Amino acid sequence: MKVTLIAYTPEPERVIAAAAKTCYASKSVGSVLEGLDEAETERFVDMLASIGHESPIEHASFTFAVEGISRSCLAQLTRHRLASYSVRSQRYVSEKKFTYVTPPEIEDCPEALALYREAMEADHRYYERLVALLTEKHLESFAGREDAKTLARKKAQEDARFVLPNACDTQLVMTMNARELKNFFLHRCCSRAQWEIRALADAMLEEVRAVAPHIFAEAGPPCVKGACPEGKMSCGKAAEMRKKYGAEAK
């Protein structure tokens, strides 16, 4: 997995502070911005977090390039609907030599790993065979065109992709605003989240904290700021999680 923050709102914390201050200012936005030096910006963003005023942080957005996650992880990720996603297409991009994600528990069991690899190799063969068969079938539809074979193959890939496994990896560009990101971290940094999306969330949090440390100072699972909401399903490691995500144990 590779996660890279490729773009974000310039001076995100200053933008957020200006947006929040504008709600209570009689002067122009330009004048509000002029009064926001680094210290005042940090103070105001920290204050917003302390009182739970989150709507102003929607004004800052962050765009990530994500590579090497499974289609299974992608399905979980896109449940976070207040975001924009551009994902590599399996219709237009051949998966003839697809690579895949191996779960750690399978990696750690030689017998399971051997079976898993066997299944992936079989999927490779089935995919290639289906593409070949369907390409031949569709050639008739594009007879007489110079790009007939290319068009036939792309049409074949539409249906052949149905045999591809959830393990098949993908890449995407996604954008979330800061408020949605904090909600994402709330759910996906939790120890009860599935391992792959938890690793993704941790990598994303590391990226945004480097450029907006005050916005994401207490980002992470619910137990970072309060009690665990998981009840009897709690991992019982709240202090450890607070330490991991940078909050003092309470």
PDB file of C-alpha atoms in Angstrom:
ATOM      1  CA  MET A   1       0.000   0.000   0.000  1.00  0.00           C
ATOM      2  CA  LYS A   2       1.211   3.483  -0.860  1.00  0.00           C
ATOM      3  CA  VAL A   3      -0.582   6.643   0.307  1.00  0.00           C
ATOM      4  CA  THR A   4       0.489  10.107  -0.846  1.00  0.00           C
ATOM      5  CA  LEU A   5      -1.101  13.459  -0.070  1.00  0.00           C
ATOM      6  CA  ILE A   6      -0.911  15.079  -3.512  1.00  0.00           C
ATOM      7  CA  ALA A   7      -2.889  18.295  -2.918  1.00  0.00           C
ATOM      8  CA  TYR A   8      -4.677  20.204  -0.189  1.00  0.00           C
ATOM      9  CA  THR A   9      -6.220  23.589   0.534  1.00  0.00           C
ATOM     10  CA  PRO A  10      -3.376  26.087   0.903  1.00  0.00           C
ATOM     11  CA  GLU A  11      -2.939  27.165   4.540  1.00  0.00           C
ATOM     12  CA  PRO A  12      -5.818  24.908   5.606  1.00  0.00           C
ATOM     13  CA  GLU A  13      -5.827  25.934   9.259  1.00  0.00           C
ATOM     14  CA  ARG A  14      -5.818  29.652   8.412  1.00  0.00           C
ATOM     15  CA  VAL A  15      -8.704  29.144   5.977  1.00  0.00           C
ATOM     16  CA  ILE A  16     -10.689  27.328   8.668  1.00  0.00           C
ATOM     17  CA  ALA A  17      -9.987  29.996  11.280  1.00  0.00           C
ATOM     18  CA  ALA A  18     -11.016  32.727   8.833  1.00  0.00           C
ATOM     19  CA  ALA A  19     -14.239  30.904   7.966  1.00  0.00           C
ATOM     20  CA  ALA A  20     -15.147  30.478  11.626  1.00  0.00           C
ATOM     21  CA  LYS A  21     -14.260  34.063  12.565  1.00  0.00           C
ATOM     22  CA  THR A  22     -16.315  35.414   9.664  1.00  0.00           C
ATOM     23  CA  CYS A  23     -19.462  34.121  11.368  1.00  0.00           C
ATOM     24  CA  TYR A  24     -18.925  36.596  14.198  1.00  0.00           C
ATOM     25  CA  ALA A  25     -17.084  39.454  12.455  1.00  0.00           C
ATOM     26  CA  SER A  26     -18.545  42.734  11.256  1.00  0.00           C
ATOM     27  CA  LYS A  27     -15.422  43.461   9.202  1.00  0.00           C
ATOM     28  CA  SER A  28     -14.538  42.025   5.787  1.00  0.00           C
ATOM     29  CA  VAL A  29     -13.099  38.573   5.238  1.00  0.00           C
ATOM     30  CA  GLY A  30      -9.907  40.223   3.998  1.00  0.00           C
ATOM     31  CA  SER A  31      -9.557  42.054   7.304  1.00  0.00           C
ATOM     32  CA  VAL A  32     -10.224  38.833   9.200  1.00  0.00           C
ATOM     33  CA  LEU A  33      -7.424  37.123   7.270  1.00  0.00           C
ATOM     34  CA  GLU A  34      -5.030  39.974   7.955  1.00  0.00           C
ATOM     35  CA  GLY A  35      -5.459  39.448  11.683  1.00  0.00           C
ATOM     36  CA  LEU A  36      -4.702  35.748  11.528  1.00  0.00           C
ATOM     37  CA  ASP A  37      -1.049  35.216  12.260  1.00  0.00           C
ATOM     38  CA  GLU A  38       0.248  31.726  13.032  1.00  0.00           C
ATOM     39  CA  ALA A  39      -0.347  31.921  16.781  1.00  0.00           C
ATOM     40  CA  GLU A  40      -3.895  33.269  16.442  1.00  0.00           C
ATOM     41  CA  THR A  41      -4.727  30.663  13.797  1.00  0.00           C
ATOM     42  CA  GLU A  42      -3.532  27.810  16.006  1.00  0.00           C
ATOM     43  CA  ARG A  43      -5.383  29.206  19.020  1.00  0.00           C
ATOM     44  CA  PHE A  44      -8.625  29.519  17.104  1.00  0.00           C
ATOM     45  CA  VAL A  45      -8.453  26.076  15.491  1.00  0.00           C
ATOM     46  CA  ASP A  46      -7.731  24.515  18.892  1.00  0.00           C
ATOM     47  CA  MET A  47     -10.693  26.401  20.360  1.00  0.00           C
ATOM     48  CA  LEU A  48     -13.014  25.114  17.636  1.00  0.00           C
ATOM     49  CA  ALA A  49     -11.946  21.561  18.428  1.00  0.00           C
ATOM     50  CA  SER A  50     -12.480  22.068  22.163  1.00  0.00           C
ATOM     51  CA  ILE A  51     -16.091  23.199  21.711  1.00  0.00           C
ATOM     52  CA  GLY A  52     -16.905  20.677  18.966  1.00  0.00           C
ATOM     53  CA  HIS A  53     -17.623  23.315  16.297  1.00  0.00           C
ATOM     54  CA  GLU A  54     -16.812  21.269  13.206  1.00  0.00           C
ATOM     55  CA  SER A  55     -18.636  22.879  10.278  1.00  0.00           C
ATOM     56  CA  PRO A  56     -15.841  25.412   9.539  1.00  0.00           C
ATOM     57  CA  ILE A  57     -13.329  22.625   8.968  1.00  0.00           C
ATOM     58  CA  GLU A  58     -15.290  21.544   5.896  1.00  0.00           C
ATOM     59  CA  HIS A  59     -13.579  24.425   4.070  1.00  0.00           C
ATOM     60  CA  ALA A  60     -10.275  22.529   3.946  1.00  0.00           C
ATOM     61  CA  SER A  61      -9.939  19.585   1.562  1.00  0.00           C
ATOM     62  CA  PHE A  62      -7.224  16.977   1.109  1.00  0.00           C
ATOM     63  CA  THR A  63      -6.517  14.850  -1.962  1.00  0.00           C
ATOM     64  CA  PHE A  64      -4.706  11.516  -1.768  1.00  0.00           C
ATOM     65  CA  ALA A  65      -3.230   9.111  -4.279  1.00  0.00           C
ATOM     66  CA  VAL A  66      -3.722   5.570  -3.015  1.00  0.00           C
ATOM     67  CA  GLU A  67      -2.056   2.565  -4.628  1.00  0.00           C
ATOM     68  CA  GLY A  68      -2.020  -1.117  -3.804  1.00  0.00           C
ATOM     69  CA  ILE A  69      -5.265  -1.564  -1.891  1.00  0.00           C
ATOM     70  CA  SER A  70      -7.611  -4.433  -2.613  1.00  0.00           C
ATOM     71  CA  ARG A  71     -11.016  -4.149  -4.228  1.00  0.00           C
ATOM     72  CA  SER A  72     -12.339  -5.418  -0.903  1.00  0.00           C
ATOM     73  CA  CYS A  73     -10.849  -2.375   0.814  1.00  0.00           C
ATOM     74  CA  LEU A  74     -12.203  -0.118  -1.928  1.00  0.00           C
ATOM     75  CA  ALA A  75     -15.736  -1.353  -1.228  1.00  0.00           C
ATOM     76  CA  GLN A  76     -15.374  -0.291   2.409  1.00  0.00           C
ATOM     77  CA  LEU A  77     -13.743   3.015   1.514  1.00  0.00           C
ATOM     78  CA  THR A  78     -16.506   4.168  -0.827  1.00  0.00           C
ATOM     79  CA  ARG A  79     -19.085   3.755   1.945  1.00  0.00           C
ATOM     80  CA  HIS A  80     -17.740   7.118   3.078  1.00  0.00           C
ATOM     81  CA  ARG A  81     -19.958   9.039   0.695  1.00  0.00           C
ATOM     82  CA  LEU A  82     -18.901  12.639   1.406  1.00  0.00           C
ATOM     83  CA  ALA A  83     -15.818  12.208  -0.737  1.00  0.00           C
ATOM     84  CA  SER A  84     -14.777  12.136  -4.394  1.00  0.00           C
ATOM     85  CA  TYR A  85     -13.218   9.010  -5.908  1.00  0.00           C
ATOM     86  CA  SER A  86     -11.519   8.344  -9.247  1.00  0.00           C
ATOM     87  CA  VAL A  87     -10.617   4.662  -9.490  1.00  0.00           C
ATOM     88  CA  ARG A  88      -8.689   2.698 -12.101  1.00  0.00           C
ATOM     89  CA  SER A  89     -11.257   1.098 -14.376  1.00  0.00           C
ATOM     90  CA  GLN A  90     -11.384  -2.668 -14.877  1.00  0.00           C
ATOM     91  CA  ARG A  91     -13.410  -2.056 -18.040  1.00  0.00           C
ATOM     92  CA  TYR A  92     -10.753  -0.021 -19.817  1.00  0.00           C
ATOM     93  CA  VAL A  93      -7.558  -1.245 -18.158  1.00  0.00           C
ATOM     94  CA  SER A  94      -6.550  -4.839 -18.738  1.00  0.00           C
ATOM     95  CA  GLU A  95      -6.105  -7.004 -15.647  1.00  0.00           C
ATOM     96  CA  LYS A  96      -4.174  -9.639 -17.592  1.00  0.00           C
ATOM     97  CA  LYS A  97      -1.287  -9.343 -15.137  1.00  0.00           C
ATOM     98  CA  PHE A  98      -3.199  -8.203 -12.059  1.00  0.00           C
ATOM     99  CA  THR A  99      -1.423  -8.085  -8.731  1.00  0.00           C
ATOM    100  CA  TYR A 100      -3.211  -8.753  -5.477  1.00  0.00           C
ATOM    101  CA  VAL A 101      -3.218  -8.124  -1.740  1.00  0.00           C
ATOM    102  CA  THR A 102      -2.460 -11.024   0.607  1.00  0.00           C
ATOM    103  CA  PRO A 103      -4.014 -10.842   4.099  1.00  0.00           C
ATOM    104  CA  PRO A 104      -1.414 -11.184   6.907  1.00  0.00           C
ATOM    105  CA  GLU A 105      -3.224 -14.156   8.458  1.00  0.00           C
ATOM    106  CA  ILE A 106      -2.975 -16.031   5.160  1.00  0.00           C
ATOM    107  CA  GLU A 107       0.658 -14.953   4.730  1.00  0.00           C
ATOM    108  CA  ASP A 108       1.397 -16.410   8.152  1.00  0.00           C
ATOM    109  CA  CYS A 109      -0.024 -19.854   7.345  1.00  0.00           C
ATOM    110  CA  PRO A 110       2.026 -21.776   4.719  1.00  0.00           C
ATOM    111  CA  GLU A 111      -0.792 -24.137   3.776  1.00  0.00           C
ATOM    112  CA  ALA A 112      -3.310 -21.286   3.428  1.00  0.00           C
ATOM    113  CA  LEU A 113      -0.808 -19.196   1.482  1.00  0.00           C
ATOM    114  CA  ALA A 114      -0.177 -21.993  -1.009  1.00  0.00           C
ATOM    115  CA  LEU A 115      -3.922 -22.429  -1.555  1.00  0.00           C
ATOM    116  CA  TYR A 116      -4.429 -18.673  -1.861  1.00  0.00           C
ATOM    117  CA  ARG A 117      -1.734 -18.330  -4.513  1.00  0.00           C
ATOM    118  CA  GLU A 118      -3.205 -21.269  -6.387  1.00  0.00           C
ATOM    119  CA  ALA A 119      -6.575 -19.496  -6.425  1.00  0.00           C
ATOM    120  CA  MET A 120      -5.028 -16.262  -7.685  1.00  0.00           C
ATOM    121  CA  GLU A 121      -3.200 -18.094 -10.482  1.00  0.00           C
ATOM    122  CA  ALA A 122      -6.446 -19.804 -11.473  1.00  0.00           C
ATOM    123  CA  ASP A 123      -8.203 -16.436 -11.604  1.00  0.00           C
ATOM    124  CA  HIS A 124      -5.448 -15.165 -13.870  1.00  0.00           C
ATOM    125  CA  ARG A 125      -6.042 -18.053 -16.261  1.00  0.00           C
ATOM    126  CA  TYR A 126      -9.836 -17.753 -16.202  1.00  0.00           C
ATOM    127  CA  TYR A 127      -9.673 -14.013 -16.843  1.00  0.00           C
ATOM    128  CA  GLU A 128      -7.302 -14.365 -19.794  1.00  0.00           C
ATOM    129  CA  ARG A 129      -9.357 -17.182 -21.284  1.00  0.00           C
ATOM    130  CA  LEU A 130     -12.620 -15.255 -20.951  1.00  0.00           C
ATOM    131  CA  VAL A 131     -11.091 -12.162 -22.537  1.00  0.00           C
ATOM    132  CA  ALA A 132      -9.788 -14.241 -25.445  1.00  0.00           C
ATOM    133  CA  LEU A 133     -13.121 -15.985 -26.036  1.00  0.00           C
ATOM    134  CA  LEU A 134     -15.194 -12.823 -25.777  1.00  0.00           C
ATOM    135  CA  THR A 135     -12.791 -10.814 -27.934  1.00  0.00           C
ATOM    136  CA  GLU A 136     -13.249 -13.318 -30.737  1.00  0.00           C
ATOM    137  CA  LYS A 137     -17.008 -13.144 -30.273  1.00  0.00           C
ATOM    138  CA  HIS A 138     -17.106  -9.330 -30.401  1.00  0.00           C
ATOM    139  CA  LEU A 139     -14.831  -8.965 -33.434  1.00  0.00           C
ATOM    140  CA  GLU A 140     -17.845  -9.469 -35.684  1.00  0.00           C
ATOM    141  CA  SER A 141     -19.499  -6.388 -34.199  1.00  0.00           C
ATOM    142  CA  PHE A 142     -16.559  -4.193 -35.205  1.00  0.00           C
ATOM    143  CA  ALA A 143     -15.782  -5.783 -38.573  1.00  0.00           C
ATOM    144  CA  GLY A 144     -14.199  -3.379 -41.054  1.00  0.00           C
ATOM    145  CA  ARG A 145     -12.791  -0.999 -38.445  1.00  0.00           C
ATOM    146  CA  GLU A 146      -9.031  -0.521 -38.076  1.00  0.00           C
ATOM    147  CA  ASP A 147      -9.330  -0.623 -34.295  1.00  0.00           C
ATOM    148  CA  ALA A 148     -11.667  -3.618 -34.289  1.00  0.00           C
ATOM    149  CA  LYS A 149      -9.473  -5.818 -32.109  1.00  0.00           C
ATOM    150  CA  THR A 150      -8.901  -3.059 -29.539  1.00  0.00           C
ATOM    151  CA  LEU A 151     -12.611  -2.319 -29.292  1.00  0.00           C
ATOM    152  CA  ALA A 152     -13.491  -6.008 -29.095  1.00  0.00           C
ATOM    153  CA  ARG A 153     -10.985  -6.589 -26.299  1.00  0.00           C
ATOM    154  CA  LYS A 154     -12.254  -3.637 -24.259  1.00  0.00           C
ATOM    155  CA  LYS A 155     -15.799  -4.914 -24.620  1.00  0.00           C
ATOM    156  CA  ALA A 156     -14.621  -8.390 -23.576  1.00  0.00           C
ATOM    157  CA  GLN A 157     -12.983  -6.960 -20.453  1.00  0.00           C
ATOM    158  CA  GLU A 158     -16.356  -5.612 -19.300  1.00  0.00           C
ATOM    159  CA  ASP A 159     -17.606  -9.139 -18.658  1.00  0.00           C
ATOM    160  CA  ALA A 160     -14.358 -10.988 -18.026  1.00  0.00           C
ATOM    161  CA  ARG A 161     -13.702  -8.763 -14.975  1.00  0.00           C
ATOM    162  CA  PHE A 162     -16.533 -10.525 -13.137  1.00  0.00           C
ATOM    163  CA  VAL A 163     -14.176 -13.413 -12.428  1.00  0.00           C
ATOM    164  CA  LEU A 164     -11.567 -11.183 -10.752  1.00  0.00           C
ATOM    165  CA  PRO A 165     -11.153 -11.618  -6.978  1.00  0.00           C
ATOM    166  CA  ASN A 166     -11.686  -9.086  -4.177  1.00  0.00           C
ATOM    167  CA  ALA A 167      -7.940  -9.424  -3.592  1.00  0.00           C
ATOM    168  CA  CYS A 168      -7.177  -7.769  -6.944  1.00  0.00           C
ATOM    169  CA  ASP A 169      -5.424  -4.487  -6.182  1.00  0.00           C
ATOM    170  CA  THR A 170      -6.304  -1.069  -7.504  1.00  0.00           C
ATOM    171  CA  GLN A 171      -5.303   2.581  -7.390  1.00  0.00           C
ATOM    172  CA  LEU A 172      -7.325   5.750  -6.978  1.00  0.00           C
ATOM    173  CA  VAL A 173      -7.336   9.447  -6.263  1.00  0.00           C
ATOM    174  CA  MET A 174      -9.738  10.607  -3.556  1.00  0.00           C
ATOM    175  CA  THR A 175     -10.617  13.903  -1.934  1.00  0.00           C
ATOM    176  CA  MET A 176     -12.218  14.478   1.455  1.00  0.00           C
ATOM    177  CA  ASN A 177     -12.792  17.618   3.437  1.00  0.00           C
ATOM    178  CA  ALA A 178     -11.339  17.795   6.940  1.00  0.00           C
ATOM    179  CA  ARG A 179     -14.623  17.121   8.709  1.00  0.00           C
ATOM    180  CA  GLU A 180     -15.266  13.959   6.706  1.00  0.00           C
ATOM    181  CA  LEU A 181     -11.649  12.900   7.264  1.00  0.00           C
ATOM    182  CA  LYS A 182     -12.067  13.194  11.029  1.00  0.00           C
ATOM    183  CA  ASN A 183     -15.206  11.065  10.785  1.00  0.00           C
ATOM    184  CA  PHE A 184     -13.315   8.559   8.623  1.00  0.00           C
ATOM    185  CA  PHE A 185     -10.524   8.326  11.208  1.00  0.00           C
ATOM    186  CA  LEU A 186     -13.103   7.970  13.987  1.00  0.00           C
ATOM    187  CA  HIS A 187     -14.401   4.755  12.420  1.00  0.00           C
ATOM    188  CA  ARG A 188     -11.403   3.342  10.583  1.00  0.00           C
ATOM    189  CA  CYS A 189      -8.564   3.919  13.066  1.00  0.00           C
ATOM    190  CA  CYS A 190     -10.463   1.858  15.649  1.00  0.00           C
ATOM    191  CA  SER A 191      -8.873  -1.494  16.439  1.00  0.00           C
ATOM    192  CA  ARG A 192     -12.153  -3.160  15.443  1.00  0.00           C
ATOM    193  CA  ALA A 193     -11.892  -1.853  11.879  1.00  0.00           C
ATOM    194  CA  GLN A 194     -10.746  -4.361   9.254  1.00  0.00           C
ATOM    195  CA  TRP A 195      -6.935  -4.501   9.076  1.00  0.00           C
ATOM    196  CA  GLU A 196      -6.466  -3.127   5.555  1.00  0.00           C
ATOM    197  CA  ILE A 197      -8.665  -0.054   5.828  1.00  0.00           C
ATOM    198  CA  ARG A 198      -7.209   0.597   9.289  1.00  0.00           C
ATOM    199  CA  ALA A 199      -3.725   0.641   7.743  1.00  0.00           C
ATOM    200  CA  LEU A 200      -5.022   3.010   5.061  1.00  0.00           C
ATOM    201  CA  ALA A 201      -6.549   5.328   7.672  1.00  0.00           C
ATOM    202  CA  ASP A 202      -3.332   5.387   9.702  1.00  0.00           C
ATOM    203  CA  ALA A 203      -1.297   6.272   6.610  1.00  0.00           C
ATOM    204  CA  MET A 204      -3.735   9.037   5.635  1.00  0.00           C
ATOM    205  CA  LEU A 205      -3.712  10.463   9.159  1.00  0.00           C
ATOM    206  CA  GLU A 206       0.065  10.611   9.152  1.00  0.00           C
ATOM    207  CA  GLU A 207      -0.024  12.551   5.875  1.00  0.00           C
ATOM    208  CA  VAL A 208      -2.551  15.182   6.973  1.00  0.00           C
ATOM    209  CA  ARG A 209      -1.060  15.691  10.416  1.00  0.00           C
ATOM    210  CA  ALA A 210       2.162  16.763   8.737  1.00  0.00           C
ATOM    211  CA  VAL A 211       0.421  19.727   7.059  1.00  0.00           C
ATOM    212  CA  ALA A 212      -2.466  20.474   9.452  1.00  0.00           C
ATOM    213  CA  PRO A 213      -1.402  19.315  12.941  1.00  0.00           C
ATOM    214  CA  HIS A 214      -3.974  21.356  14.862  1.00  0.00           C
ATOM    215  CA  ILE A 215      -6.953  20.250  12.772  1.00  0.00           C
ATOM    216  CA  PHE A 216      -6.080  16.592  13.335  1.00  0.00           C
ATOM    217  CA  ALA A 217      -4.497  16.841  16.789  1.00  0.00           C
ATOM    218  CA  GLU A 218      -7.059  14.524  18.381  1.00  0.00           C
ATOM    219  CA  ALA A 219      -8.053  12.579  15.275  1.00  0.00           C
ATOM    220  CA  GLY A 220      -8.323   8.828  15.643  1.00  0.00           C
ATOM    221  CA  PRO A 221     -10.754   6.352  17.197  1.00  0.00           C
ATOM    222  CA  PRO A 222     -13.454   7.546  19.652  1.00  0.00           C
ATOM    223  CA  CYS A 223     -11.428   6.485  22.704  1.00  0.00           C
ATOM    224  CA  VAL A 224      -8.800   9.139  21.923  1.00  0.00           C
ATOM    225  CA  LYS A 225     -11.108  11.813  23.359  1.00  0.00           C
ATOM    226  CA  GLY A 226     -13.577   9.867  25.485  1.00  0.00           C
ATOM    227  CA  ALA A 227     -15.093   6.544  26.367  1.00  0.00           C
ATOM    228  CA  CYS A 228     -15.121   3.646  23.925  1.00  0.00           C
ATOM    229  CA  PRO A 229     -18.590   3.284  22.338  1.00  0.00           C
ATOM    230  CA  GLU A 230     -18.123  -0.387  21.436  1.00  0.00           C
ATOM    231  CA  GLY A 231     -19.535  -1.769  24.692  1.00  0.00           C
ATOM    232  CA  LYS A 232     -18.776  -5.454  25.203  1.00  0.00           C
ATOM    233  CA  MET A 233     -16.985  -5.461  21.837  1.00  0.00           C
ATOM    234  CA  SER A 234     -14.369  -2.989  23.090  1.00  0.00           C
ATOM    235  CA  CYS A 235     -10.716  -3.965  22.659  1.00  0.00           C
ATOM    236  CA  GLY A 236     -10.035  -2.721  26.205  1.00  0.00           C
ATOM    237  CA  LYS A 237      -6.896  -0.860  25.081  1.00  0.00           C
ATOM    238  CA  ALA A 238      -8.033   2.758  25.301  1.00  0.00           C
ATOM    239  CA  ALA A 239      -4.835   3.978  26.992  1.00  0.00           C
ATOM    240  CA  GLU A 240      -2.720   2.256  24.360  1.00  0.00           C
ATOM    241  CA  MET A 241      -4.790   3.798  21.560  1.00  0.00           C
ATOM    242  CA  ARG A 242      -4.515   7.272  23.091  1.00  0.00           C
ATOM    243  CA  LYS A 243      -0.779   6.876  23.226  1.00  0.00           C
ATOM    244  CA  LYS A 244      -0.644   5.669  19.622  1.00  0.00           C
ATOM    245  CA  TYR A 245      -2.693   8.576  18.295  1.00  0.00           C
ATOM    246  CA  GLY A 246      -0.940  11.222  20.372  1.00  0.00           C
ATOM    247  CA  ALA A 247      -3.498  12.017  23.044  1.00  0.00           C
ATOM    248  CA  GLU A 248      -2.732  11.889  26.753  1.00  0.00           C
ATOM    249  CA  ALA A 249      -4.204   8.923  28.626  1.00  0.00           C
ATOM    250  CA  LYS A 250      -7.283  10.054  30.537  1.00  0.00           C
TER     251      LYS A 250
END
